[in-house]
PDB file of C-alpha atoms in Angstrom:
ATOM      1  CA  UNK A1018      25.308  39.351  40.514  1.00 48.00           C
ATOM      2  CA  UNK A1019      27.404  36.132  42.018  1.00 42.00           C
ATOM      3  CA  UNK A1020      23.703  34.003  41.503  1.00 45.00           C
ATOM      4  CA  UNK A1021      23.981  35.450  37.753  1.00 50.00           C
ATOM      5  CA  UNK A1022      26.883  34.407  36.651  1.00 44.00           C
ATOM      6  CA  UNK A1023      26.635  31.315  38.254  1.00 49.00           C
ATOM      7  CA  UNK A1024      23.374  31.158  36.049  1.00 50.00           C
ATOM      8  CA  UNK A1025      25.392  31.815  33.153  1.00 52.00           C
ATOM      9  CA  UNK A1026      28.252  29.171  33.860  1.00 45.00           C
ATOM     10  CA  UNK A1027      25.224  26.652  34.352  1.00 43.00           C
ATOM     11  CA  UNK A1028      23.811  27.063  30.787  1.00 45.00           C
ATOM     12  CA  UNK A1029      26.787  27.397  28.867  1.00 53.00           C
ATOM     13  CA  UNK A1030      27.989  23.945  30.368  1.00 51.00           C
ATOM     14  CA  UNK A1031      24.588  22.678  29.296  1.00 45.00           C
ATOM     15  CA  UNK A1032      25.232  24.030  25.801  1.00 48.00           C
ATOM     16  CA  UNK A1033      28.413  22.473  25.932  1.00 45.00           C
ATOM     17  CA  UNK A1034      26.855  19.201  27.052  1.00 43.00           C
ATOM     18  CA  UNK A1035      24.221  18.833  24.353  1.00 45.00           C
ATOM     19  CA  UNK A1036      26.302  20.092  21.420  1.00 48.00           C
ATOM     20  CA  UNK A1037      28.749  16.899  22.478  1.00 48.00           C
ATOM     21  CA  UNK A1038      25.658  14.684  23.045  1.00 47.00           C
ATOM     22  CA  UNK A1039      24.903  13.344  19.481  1.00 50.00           C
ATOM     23  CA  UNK A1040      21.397  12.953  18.145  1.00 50.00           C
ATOM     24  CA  UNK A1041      19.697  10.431  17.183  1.00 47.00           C
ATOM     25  CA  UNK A1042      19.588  10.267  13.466  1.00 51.00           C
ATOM     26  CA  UNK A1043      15.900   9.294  12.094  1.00 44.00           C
ATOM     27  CA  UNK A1044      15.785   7.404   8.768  1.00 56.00           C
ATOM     28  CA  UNK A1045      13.601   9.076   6.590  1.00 61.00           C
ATOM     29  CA  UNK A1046      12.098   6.591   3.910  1.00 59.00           C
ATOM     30  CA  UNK A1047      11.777   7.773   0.644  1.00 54.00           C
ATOM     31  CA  UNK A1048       8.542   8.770  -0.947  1.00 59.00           C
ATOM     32  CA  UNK A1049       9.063   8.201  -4.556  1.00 64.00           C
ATOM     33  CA  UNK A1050      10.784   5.100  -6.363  1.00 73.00           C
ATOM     34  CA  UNK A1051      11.166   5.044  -9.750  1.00 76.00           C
ATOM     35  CA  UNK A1052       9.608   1.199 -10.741  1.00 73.00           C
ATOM     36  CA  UNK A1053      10.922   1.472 -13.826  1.00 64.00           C
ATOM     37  CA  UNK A1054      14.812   1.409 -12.485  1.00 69.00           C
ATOM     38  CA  UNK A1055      17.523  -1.825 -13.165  1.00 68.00           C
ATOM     39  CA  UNK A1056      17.455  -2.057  -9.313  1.00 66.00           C
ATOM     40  CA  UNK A1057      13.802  -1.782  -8.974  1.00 67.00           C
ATOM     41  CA  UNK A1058      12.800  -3.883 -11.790  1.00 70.00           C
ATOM     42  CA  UNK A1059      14.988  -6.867 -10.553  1.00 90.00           C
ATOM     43  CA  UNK A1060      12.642  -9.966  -9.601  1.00 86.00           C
ATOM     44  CA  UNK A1061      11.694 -10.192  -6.313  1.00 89.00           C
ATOM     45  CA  UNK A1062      13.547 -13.591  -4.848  1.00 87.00           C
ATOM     46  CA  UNK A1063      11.249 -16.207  -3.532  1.00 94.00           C
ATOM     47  CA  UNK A1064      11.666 -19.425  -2.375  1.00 94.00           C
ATOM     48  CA  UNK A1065      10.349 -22.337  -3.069  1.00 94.00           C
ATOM     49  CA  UNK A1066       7.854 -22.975  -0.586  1.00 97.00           C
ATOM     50  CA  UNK A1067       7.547 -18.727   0.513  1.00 98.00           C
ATOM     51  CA  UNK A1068       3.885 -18.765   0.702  1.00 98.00           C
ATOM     52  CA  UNK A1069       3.320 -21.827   3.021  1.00 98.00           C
ATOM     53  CA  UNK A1070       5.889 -20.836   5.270  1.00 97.00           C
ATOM     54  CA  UNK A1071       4.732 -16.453   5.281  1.00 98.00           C
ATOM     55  CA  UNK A1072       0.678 -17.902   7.007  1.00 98.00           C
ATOM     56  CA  UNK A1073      -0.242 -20.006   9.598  1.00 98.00           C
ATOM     57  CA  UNK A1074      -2.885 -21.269   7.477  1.00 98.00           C
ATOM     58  CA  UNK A1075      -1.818 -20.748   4.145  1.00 98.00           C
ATOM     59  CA  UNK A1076      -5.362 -22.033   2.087  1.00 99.00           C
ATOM     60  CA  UNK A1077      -7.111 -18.773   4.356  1.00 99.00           C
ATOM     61  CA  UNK A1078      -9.354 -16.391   1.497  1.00 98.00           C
ATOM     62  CA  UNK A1079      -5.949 -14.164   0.446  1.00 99.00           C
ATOM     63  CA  UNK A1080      -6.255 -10.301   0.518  1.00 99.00           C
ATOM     64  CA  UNK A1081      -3.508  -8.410  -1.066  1.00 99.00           C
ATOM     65  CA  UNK A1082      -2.582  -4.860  -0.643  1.00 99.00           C
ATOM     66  CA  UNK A1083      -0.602  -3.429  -3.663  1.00 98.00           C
ATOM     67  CA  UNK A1084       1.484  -0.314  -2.452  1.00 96.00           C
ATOM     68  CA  UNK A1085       1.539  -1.034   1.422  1.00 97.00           C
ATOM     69  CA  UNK A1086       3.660   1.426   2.126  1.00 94.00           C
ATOM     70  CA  UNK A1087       4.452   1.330   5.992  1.00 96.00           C
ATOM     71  CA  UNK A1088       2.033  -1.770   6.400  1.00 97.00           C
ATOM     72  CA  UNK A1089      -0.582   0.132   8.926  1.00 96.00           C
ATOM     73  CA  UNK A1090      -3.532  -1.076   7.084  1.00 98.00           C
ATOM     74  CA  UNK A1091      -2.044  -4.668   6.611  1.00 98.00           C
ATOM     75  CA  UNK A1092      -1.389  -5.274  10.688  1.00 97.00           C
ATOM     76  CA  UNK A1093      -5.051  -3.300  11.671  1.00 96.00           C
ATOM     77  CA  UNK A1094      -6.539  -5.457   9.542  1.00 97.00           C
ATOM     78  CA  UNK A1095      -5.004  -8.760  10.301  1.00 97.00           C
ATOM     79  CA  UNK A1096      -5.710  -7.609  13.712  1.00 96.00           C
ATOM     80  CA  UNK A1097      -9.021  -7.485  13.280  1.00 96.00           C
ATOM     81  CA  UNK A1098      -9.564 -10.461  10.907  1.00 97.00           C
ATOM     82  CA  UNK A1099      -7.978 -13.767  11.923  1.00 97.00           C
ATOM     83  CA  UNK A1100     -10.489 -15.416   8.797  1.00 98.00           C
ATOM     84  CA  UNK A1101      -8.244 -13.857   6.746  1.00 98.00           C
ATOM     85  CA  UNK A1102      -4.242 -13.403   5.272  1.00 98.00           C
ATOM     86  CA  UNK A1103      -3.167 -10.113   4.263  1.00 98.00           C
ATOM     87  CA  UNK A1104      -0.070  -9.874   1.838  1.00 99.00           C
ATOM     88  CA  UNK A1105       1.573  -6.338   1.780  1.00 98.00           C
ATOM     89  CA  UNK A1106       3.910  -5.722  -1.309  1.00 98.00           C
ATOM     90  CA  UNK A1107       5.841  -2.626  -1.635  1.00 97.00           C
ATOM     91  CA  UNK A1108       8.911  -1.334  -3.718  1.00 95.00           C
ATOM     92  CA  UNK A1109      10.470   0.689  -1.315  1.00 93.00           C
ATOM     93  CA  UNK A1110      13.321  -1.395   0.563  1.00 94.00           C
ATOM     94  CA  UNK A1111      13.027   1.166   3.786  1.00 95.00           C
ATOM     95  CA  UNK A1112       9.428   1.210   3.878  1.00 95.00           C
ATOM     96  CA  UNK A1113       9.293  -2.925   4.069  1.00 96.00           C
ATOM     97  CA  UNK A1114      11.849  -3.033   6.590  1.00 96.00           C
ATOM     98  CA  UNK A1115       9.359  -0.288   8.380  1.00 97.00           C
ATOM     99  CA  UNK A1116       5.986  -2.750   7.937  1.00 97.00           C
ATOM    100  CA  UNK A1117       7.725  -5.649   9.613  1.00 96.00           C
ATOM    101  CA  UNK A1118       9.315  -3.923  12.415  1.00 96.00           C
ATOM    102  CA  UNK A1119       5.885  -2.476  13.500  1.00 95.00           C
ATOM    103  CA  UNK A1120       4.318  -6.361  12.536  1.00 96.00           C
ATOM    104  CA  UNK A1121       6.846  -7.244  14.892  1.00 94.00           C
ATOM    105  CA  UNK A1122       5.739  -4.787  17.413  1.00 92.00           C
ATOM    106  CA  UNK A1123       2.479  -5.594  17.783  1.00 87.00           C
ATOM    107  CA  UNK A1124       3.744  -9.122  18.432  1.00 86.00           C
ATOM    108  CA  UNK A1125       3.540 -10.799  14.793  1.00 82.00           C
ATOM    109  CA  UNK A1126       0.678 -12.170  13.295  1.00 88.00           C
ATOM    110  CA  UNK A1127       0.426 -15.309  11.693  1.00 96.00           C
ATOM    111  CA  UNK A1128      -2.274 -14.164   9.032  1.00 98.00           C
ATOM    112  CA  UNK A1129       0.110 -11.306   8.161  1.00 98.00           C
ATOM    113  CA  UNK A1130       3.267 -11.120   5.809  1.00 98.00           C
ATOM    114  CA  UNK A1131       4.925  -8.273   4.200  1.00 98.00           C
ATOM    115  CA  UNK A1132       6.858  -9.035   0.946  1.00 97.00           C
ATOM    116  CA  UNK A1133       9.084  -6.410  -0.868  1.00 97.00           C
ATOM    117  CA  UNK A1134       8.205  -6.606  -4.898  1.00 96.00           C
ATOM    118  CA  UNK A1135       7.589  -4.247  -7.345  1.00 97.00           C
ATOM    119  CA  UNK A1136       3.946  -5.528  -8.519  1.00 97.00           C
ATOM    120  CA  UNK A1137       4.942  -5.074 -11.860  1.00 96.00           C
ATOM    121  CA  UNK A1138       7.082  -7.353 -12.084  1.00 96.00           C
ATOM    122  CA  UNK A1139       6.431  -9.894 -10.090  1.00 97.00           C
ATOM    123  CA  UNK A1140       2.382  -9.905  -9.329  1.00 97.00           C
ATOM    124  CA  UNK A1141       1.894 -12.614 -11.575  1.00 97.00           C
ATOM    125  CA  UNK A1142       4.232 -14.983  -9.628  1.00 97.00           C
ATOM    126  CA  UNK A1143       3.395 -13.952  -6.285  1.00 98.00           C
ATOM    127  CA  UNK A1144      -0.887 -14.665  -7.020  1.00 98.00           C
ATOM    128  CA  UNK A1145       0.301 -17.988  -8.745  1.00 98.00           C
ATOM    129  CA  UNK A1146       2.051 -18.939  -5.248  1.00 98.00           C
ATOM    130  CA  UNK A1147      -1.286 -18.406  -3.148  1.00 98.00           C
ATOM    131  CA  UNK A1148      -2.439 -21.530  -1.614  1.00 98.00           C
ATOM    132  CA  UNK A1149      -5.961 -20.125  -0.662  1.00 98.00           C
ATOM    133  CA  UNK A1150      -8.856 -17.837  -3.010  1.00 98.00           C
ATOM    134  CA  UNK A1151      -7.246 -14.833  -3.948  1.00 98.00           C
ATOM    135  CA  UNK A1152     -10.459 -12.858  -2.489  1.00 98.00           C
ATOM    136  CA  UNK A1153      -9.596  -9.000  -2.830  1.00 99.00           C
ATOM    137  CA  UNK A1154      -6.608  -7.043  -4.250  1.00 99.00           C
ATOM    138  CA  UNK A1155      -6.326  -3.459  -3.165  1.00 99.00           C
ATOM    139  CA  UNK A1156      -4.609  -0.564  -4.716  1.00 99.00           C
ATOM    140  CA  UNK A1157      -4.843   2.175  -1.949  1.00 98.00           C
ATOM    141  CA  UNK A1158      -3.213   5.981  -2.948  1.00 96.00           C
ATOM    142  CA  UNK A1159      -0.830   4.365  -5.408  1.00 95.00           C
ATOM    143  CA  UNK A1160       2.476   7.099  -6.006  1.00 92.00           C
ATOM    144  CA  UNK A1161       0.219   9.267  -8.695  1.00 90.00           C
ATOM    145  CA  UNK A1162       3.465  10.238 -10.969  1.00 82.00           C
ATOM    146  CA  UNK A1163       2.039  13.534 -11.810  1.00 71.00           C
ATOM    147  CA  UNK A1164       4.346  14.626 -14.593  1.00 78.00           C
ATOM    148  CA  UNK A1165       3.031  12.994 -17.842  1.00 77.00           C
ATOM    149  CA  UNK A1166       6.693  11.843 -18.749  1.00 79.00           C
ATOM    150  CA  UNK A1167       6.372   9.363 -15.200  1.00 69.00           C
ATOM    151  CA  UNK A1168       2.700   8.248 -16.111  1.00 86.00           C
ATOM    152  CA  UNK A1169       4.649   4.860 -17.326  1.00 84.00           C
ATOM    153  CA  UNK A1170       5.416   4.552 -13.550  1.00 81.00           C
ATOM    154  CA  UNK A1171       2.097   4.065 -12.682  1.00 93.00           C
ATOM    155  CA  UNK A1172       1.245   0.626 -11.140  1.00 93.00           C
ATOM    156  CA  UNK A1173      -2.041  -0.276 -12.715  1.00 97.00           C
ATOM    157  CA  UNK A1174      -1.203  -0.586 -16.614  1.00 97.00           C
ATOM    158  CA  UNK A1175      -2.566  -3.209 -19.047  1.00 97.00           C
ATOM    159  CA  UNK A1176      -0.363  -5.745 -18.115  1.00 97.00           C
ATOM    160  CA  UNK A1177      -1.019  -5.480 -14.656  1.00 98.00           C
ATOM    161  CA  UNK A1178      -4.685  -5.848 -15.240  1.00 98.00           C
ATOM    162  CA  UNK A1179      -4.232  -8.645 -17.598  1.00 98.00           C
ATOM    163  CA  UNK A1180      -2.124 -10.523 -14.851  1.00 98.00           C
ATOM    164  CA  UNK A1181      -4.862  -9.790 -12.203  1.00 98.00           C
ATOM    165  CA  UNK A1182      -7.532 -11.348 -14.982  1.00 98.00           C
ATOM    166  CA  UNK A1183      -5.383 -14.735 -15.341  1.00 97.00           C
ATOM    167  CA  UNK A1184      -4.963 -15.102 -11.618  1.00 97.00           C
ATOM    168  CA  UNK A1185      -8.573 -14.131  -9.753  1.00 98.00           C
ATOM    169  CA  UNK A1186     -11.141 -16.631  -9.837  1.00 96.00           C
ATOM    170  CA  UNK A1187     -14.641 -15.024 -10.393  1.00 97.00           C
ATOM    171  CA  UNK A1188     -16.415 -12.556  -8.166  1.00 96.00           C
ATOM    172  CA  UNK A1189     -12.818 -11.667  -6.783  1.00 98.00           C
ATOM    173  CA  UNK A1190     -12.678  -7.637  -5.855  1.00 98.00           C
ATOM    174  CA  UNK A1191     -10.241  -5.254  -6.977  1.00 99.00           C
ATOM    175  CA  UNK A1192     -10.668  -2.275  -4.763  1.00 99.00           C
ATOM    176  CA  UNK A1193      -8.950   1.425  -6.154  1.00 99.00           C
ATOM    177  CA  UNK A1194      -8.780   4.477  -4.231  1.00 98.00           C
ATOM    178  CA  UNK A1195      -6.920   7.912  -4.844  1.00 98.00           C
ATOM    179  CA  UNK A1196      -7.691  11.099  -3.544  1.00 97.00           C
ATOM    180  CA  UNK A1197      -5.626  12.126  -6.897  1.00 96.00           C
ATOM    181  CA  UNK A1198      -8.690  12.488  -9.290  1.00 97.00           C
ATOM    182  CA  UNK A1199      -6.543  12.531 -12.638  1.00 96.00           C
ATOM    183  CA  UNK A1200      -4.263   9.117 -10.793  1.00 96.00           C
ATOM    184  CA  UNK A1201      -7.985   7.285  -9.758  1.00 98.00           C
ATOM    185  CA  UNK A1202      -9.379   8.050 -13.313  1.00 98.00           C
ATOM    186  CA  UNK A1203      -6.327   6.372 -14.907  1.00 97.00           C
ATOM    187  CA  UNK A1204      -6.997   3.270 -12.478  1.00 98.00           C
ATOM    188  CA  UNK A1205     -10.390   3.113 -13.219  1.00 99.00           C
ATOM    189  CA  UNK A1206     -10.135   3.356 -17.290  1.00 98.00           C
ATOM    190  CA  UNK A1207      -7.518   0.606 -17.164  1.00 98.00           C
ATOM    191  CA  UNK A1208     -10.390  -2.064 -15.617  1.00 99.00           C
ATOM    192  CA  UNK A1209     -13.210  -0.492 -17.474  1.00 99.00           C
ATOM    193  CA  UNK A1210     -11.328  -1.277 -20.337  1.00 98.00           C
ATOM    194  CA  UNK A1211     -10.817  -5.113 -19.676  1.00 98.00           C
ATOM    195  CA  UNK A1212     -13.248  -7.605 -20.496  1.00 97.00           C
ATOM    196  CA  UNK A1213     -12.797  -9.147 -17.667  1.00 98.00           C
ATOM    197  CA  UNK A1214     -13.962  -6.895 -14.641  1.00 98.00           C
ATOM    198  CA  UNK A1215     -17.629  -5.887 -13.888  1.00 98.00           C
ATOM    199  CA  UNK A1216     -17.461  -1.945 -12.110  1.00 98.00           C
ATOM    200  CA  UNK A1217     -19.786  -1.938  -8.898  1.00 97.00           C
ATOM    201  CA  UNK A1218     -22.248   0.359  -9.866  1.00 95.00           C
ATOM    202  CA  UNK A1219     -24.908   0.332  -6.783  1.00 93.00           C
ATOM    203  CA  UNK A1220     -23.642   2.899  -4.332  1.00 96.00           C
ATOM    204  CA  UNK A1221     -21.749   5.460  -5.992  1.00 98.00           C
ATOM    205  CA  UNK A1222     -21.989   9.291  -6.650  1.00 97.00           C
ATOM    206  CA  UNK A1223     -22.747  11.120 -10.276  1.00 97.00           C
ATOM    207  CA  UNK A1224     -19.190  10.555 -11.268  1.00 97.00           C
ATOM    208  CA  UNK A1225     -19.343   6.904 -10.677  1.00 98.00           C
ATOM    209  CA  UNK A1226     -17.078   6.933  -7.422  1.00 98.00           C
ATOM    210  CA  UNK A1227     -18.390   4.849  -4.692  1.00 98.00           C
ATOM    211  CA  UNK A1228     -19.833   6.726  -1.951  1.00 96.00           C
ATOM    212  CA  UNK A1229     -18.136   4.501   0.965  1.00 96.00           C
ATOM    213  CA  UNK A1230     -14.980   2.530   1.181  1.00 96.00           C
ATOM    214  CA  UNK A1231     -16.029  -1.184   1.255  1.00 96.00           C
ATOM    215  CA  UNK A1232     -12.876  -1.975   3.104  1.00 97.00           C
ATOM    216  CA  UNK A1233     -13.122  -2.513   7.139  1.00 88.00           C
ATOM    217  CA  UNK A1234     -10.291   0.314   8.414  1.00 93.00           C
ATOM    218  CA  UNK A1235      -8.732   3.095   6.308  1.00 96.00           C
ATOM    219  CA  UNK A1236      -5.062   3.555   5.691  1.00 96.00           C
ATOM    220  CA  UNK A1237      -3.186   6.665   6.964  1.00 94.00           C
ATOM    221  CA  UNK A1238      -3.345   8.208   3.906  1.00 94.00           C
ATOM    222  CA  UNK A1239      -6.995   7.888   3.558  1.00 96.00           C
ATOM    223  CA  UNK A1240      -7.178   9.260   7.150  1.00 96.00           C
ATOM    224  CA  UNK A1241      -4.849  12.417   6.807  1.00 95.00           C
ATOM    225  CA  UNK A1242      -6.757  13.152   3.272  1.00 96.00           C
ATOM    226  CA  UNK A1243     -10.649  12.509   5.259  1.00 95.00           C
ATOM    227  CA  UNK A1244      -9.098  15.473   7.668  1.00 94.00           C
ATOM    228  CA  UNK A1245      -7.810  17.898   5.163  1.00 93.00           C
ATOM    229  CA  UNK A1246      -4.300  16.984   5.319  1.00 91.00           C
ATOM    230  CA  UNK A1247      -3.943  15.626   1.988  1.00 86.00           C
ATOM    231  CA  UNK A1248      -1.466  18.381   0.320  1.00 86.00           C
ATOM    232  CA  UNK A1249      -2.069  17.075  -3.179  1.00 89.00           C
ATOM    233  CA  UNK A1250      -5.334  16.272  -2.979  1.00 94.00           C
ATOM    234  CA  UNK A1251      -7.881  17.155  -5.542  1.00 94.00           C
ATOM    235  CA  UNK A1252     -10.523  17.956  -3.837  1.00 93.00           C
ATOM    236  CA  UNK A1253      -9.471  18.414   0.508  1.00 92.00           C
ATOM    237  CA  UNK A1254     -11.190  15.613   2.351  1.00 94.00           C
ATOM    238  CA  UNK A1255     -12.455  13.358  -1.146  1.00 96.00           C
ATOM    239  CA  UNK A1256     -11.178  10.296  -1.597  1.00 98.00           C
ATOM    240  CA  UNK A1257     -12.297   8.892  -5.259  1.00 98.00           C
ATOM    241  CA  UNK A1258     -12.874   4.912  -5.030  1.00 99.00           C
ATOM    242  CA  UNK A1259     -14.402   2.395  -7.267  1.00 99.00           C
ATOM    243  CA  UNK A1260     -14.765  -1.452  -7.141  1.00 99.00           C
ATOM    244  CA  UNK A1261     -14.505  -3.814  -9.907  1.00 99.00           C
ATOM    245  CA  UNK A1262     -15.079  -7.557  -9.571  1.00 98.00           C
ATOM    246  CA  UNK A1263     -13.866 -10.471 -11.844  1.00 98.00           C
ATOM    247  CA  UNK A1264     -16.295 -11.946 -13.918  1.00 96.00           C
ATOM    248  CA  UNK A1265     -17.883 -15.530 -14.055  1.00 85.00           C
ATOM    249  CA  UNK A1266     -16.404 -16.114 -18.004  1.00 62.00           C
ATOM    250  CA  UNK A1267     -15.340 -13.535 -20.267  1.00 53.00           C
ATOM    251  CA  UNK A1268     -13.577 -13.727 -23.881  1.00 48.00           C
TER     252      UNK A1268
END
């Protein structure tokens, strides 16, 4: 009985202990922004000079990924790549901040630079800055705004696709992938539509969707939707992907 309550005076001091402990409060980043917002839709503030001083080689072939989110794919790739620079832009302030702390992490790179923007706005500046051949832009699960009232938040819109055909030089890539059918098909129609782009047609399925992913590491999107994970997923374990390049001359 005496080793009992003992046993009880034990826990309830523990209790007591870890109810006056505080925890740790995690940060949880949000998972929707509306683009369309005064605060979002404010120009992203660059200085004169940005670009040089992001790369340690600033003329390196460019590769930009639209919608980085928490910048995995951006510091694998740079990683992997020193021929390169990789450019992540993303609208989310705490996501950003999230991409360079784990840049910083893995002890910097100096072919890697995340920059917060909201491409909408400020894509057209940001490819006018780039010292070296804008070689690939990627648009990798972009936010899908499922309710047809947000479809204006969408990303890739006309003038986004006119802005990529003034800035890439020709045979360029612009890479799209979704595992939202309804979001990919919106992509897709939006540079089918522009004289501009050529669609890669050699290795893709009877819906037109390439087959593979042409890029060298998938994001962690693309990995929790390749395992089932995706919750709002079309199809569990499809990702739908298409390539366009920029044409030689076009009117």
């Amino acid at each position: 009985m005496f080793i009992s309550l003992r046993r009880n005076v034990v826990l309830r001091r523990a209790s007591v202990c870890a109810e006056a402990t505080p925890r740790k409060r995690v940060k949880r980043i949000r998972q929707h922004l509306n683009p369309l917002s005064e605060s979002a839709s404010r120009p992203a503030s660059l200085e004169a000079g940005w670009f040089a001083a992001a790369f340690d080689d600033p003329t390196l072939p460019l590769t930009v990924d639209v919608g980085c989110a928490l910048g995995g794919w951006v510091c694998e790739a740079a990683a992997a790549d020193p021929s390169r620079n990789f450019l992540g832009l993303e609208i989310r302030p705490a996501a950003i901040e999230a991409a360079r702390a784990k840049l910083d992490k893995l002890g910097g790179a100096g072919n890697a630079h995340f920059l917060k923007a909201n491409a909408n706005v400020d894509l057209r500046r940001i490819l006018a800055d780039a010292m070296g051949p804008i070689e690939r832009v990627l648009f990798q699960f972009p936010d899908p705004h499922f309710k047809k009232k947000h479809h204006k938040r969408r990303v890739v819109n006309v003038e986004l696709v006119d802005a990529l055909a003034d800035a890439l030089a020709p045979d360029a890539v612009v890479y799209l992938a979704s595992d939202v059918l309804e979001a990919a098909d919106h992509m897709r129609a939006e540079f089918r539509a522009h004289p501009a782009f050529a669609e890669d047609t050699l290795d893709v399925d009877s819906d037109g969707w390439c087959r593979e992913s042409p890029l060298e590491h998938p994001t962690e999107r693309e990995r929790a939707v390749l395992r089932g994970a995706g919750t709002t997923s079309t199809e569990p374990g499809h990702v739908f992907r298409a390539l366009f390049s920029r044409r030689g001359a076009w009117i």
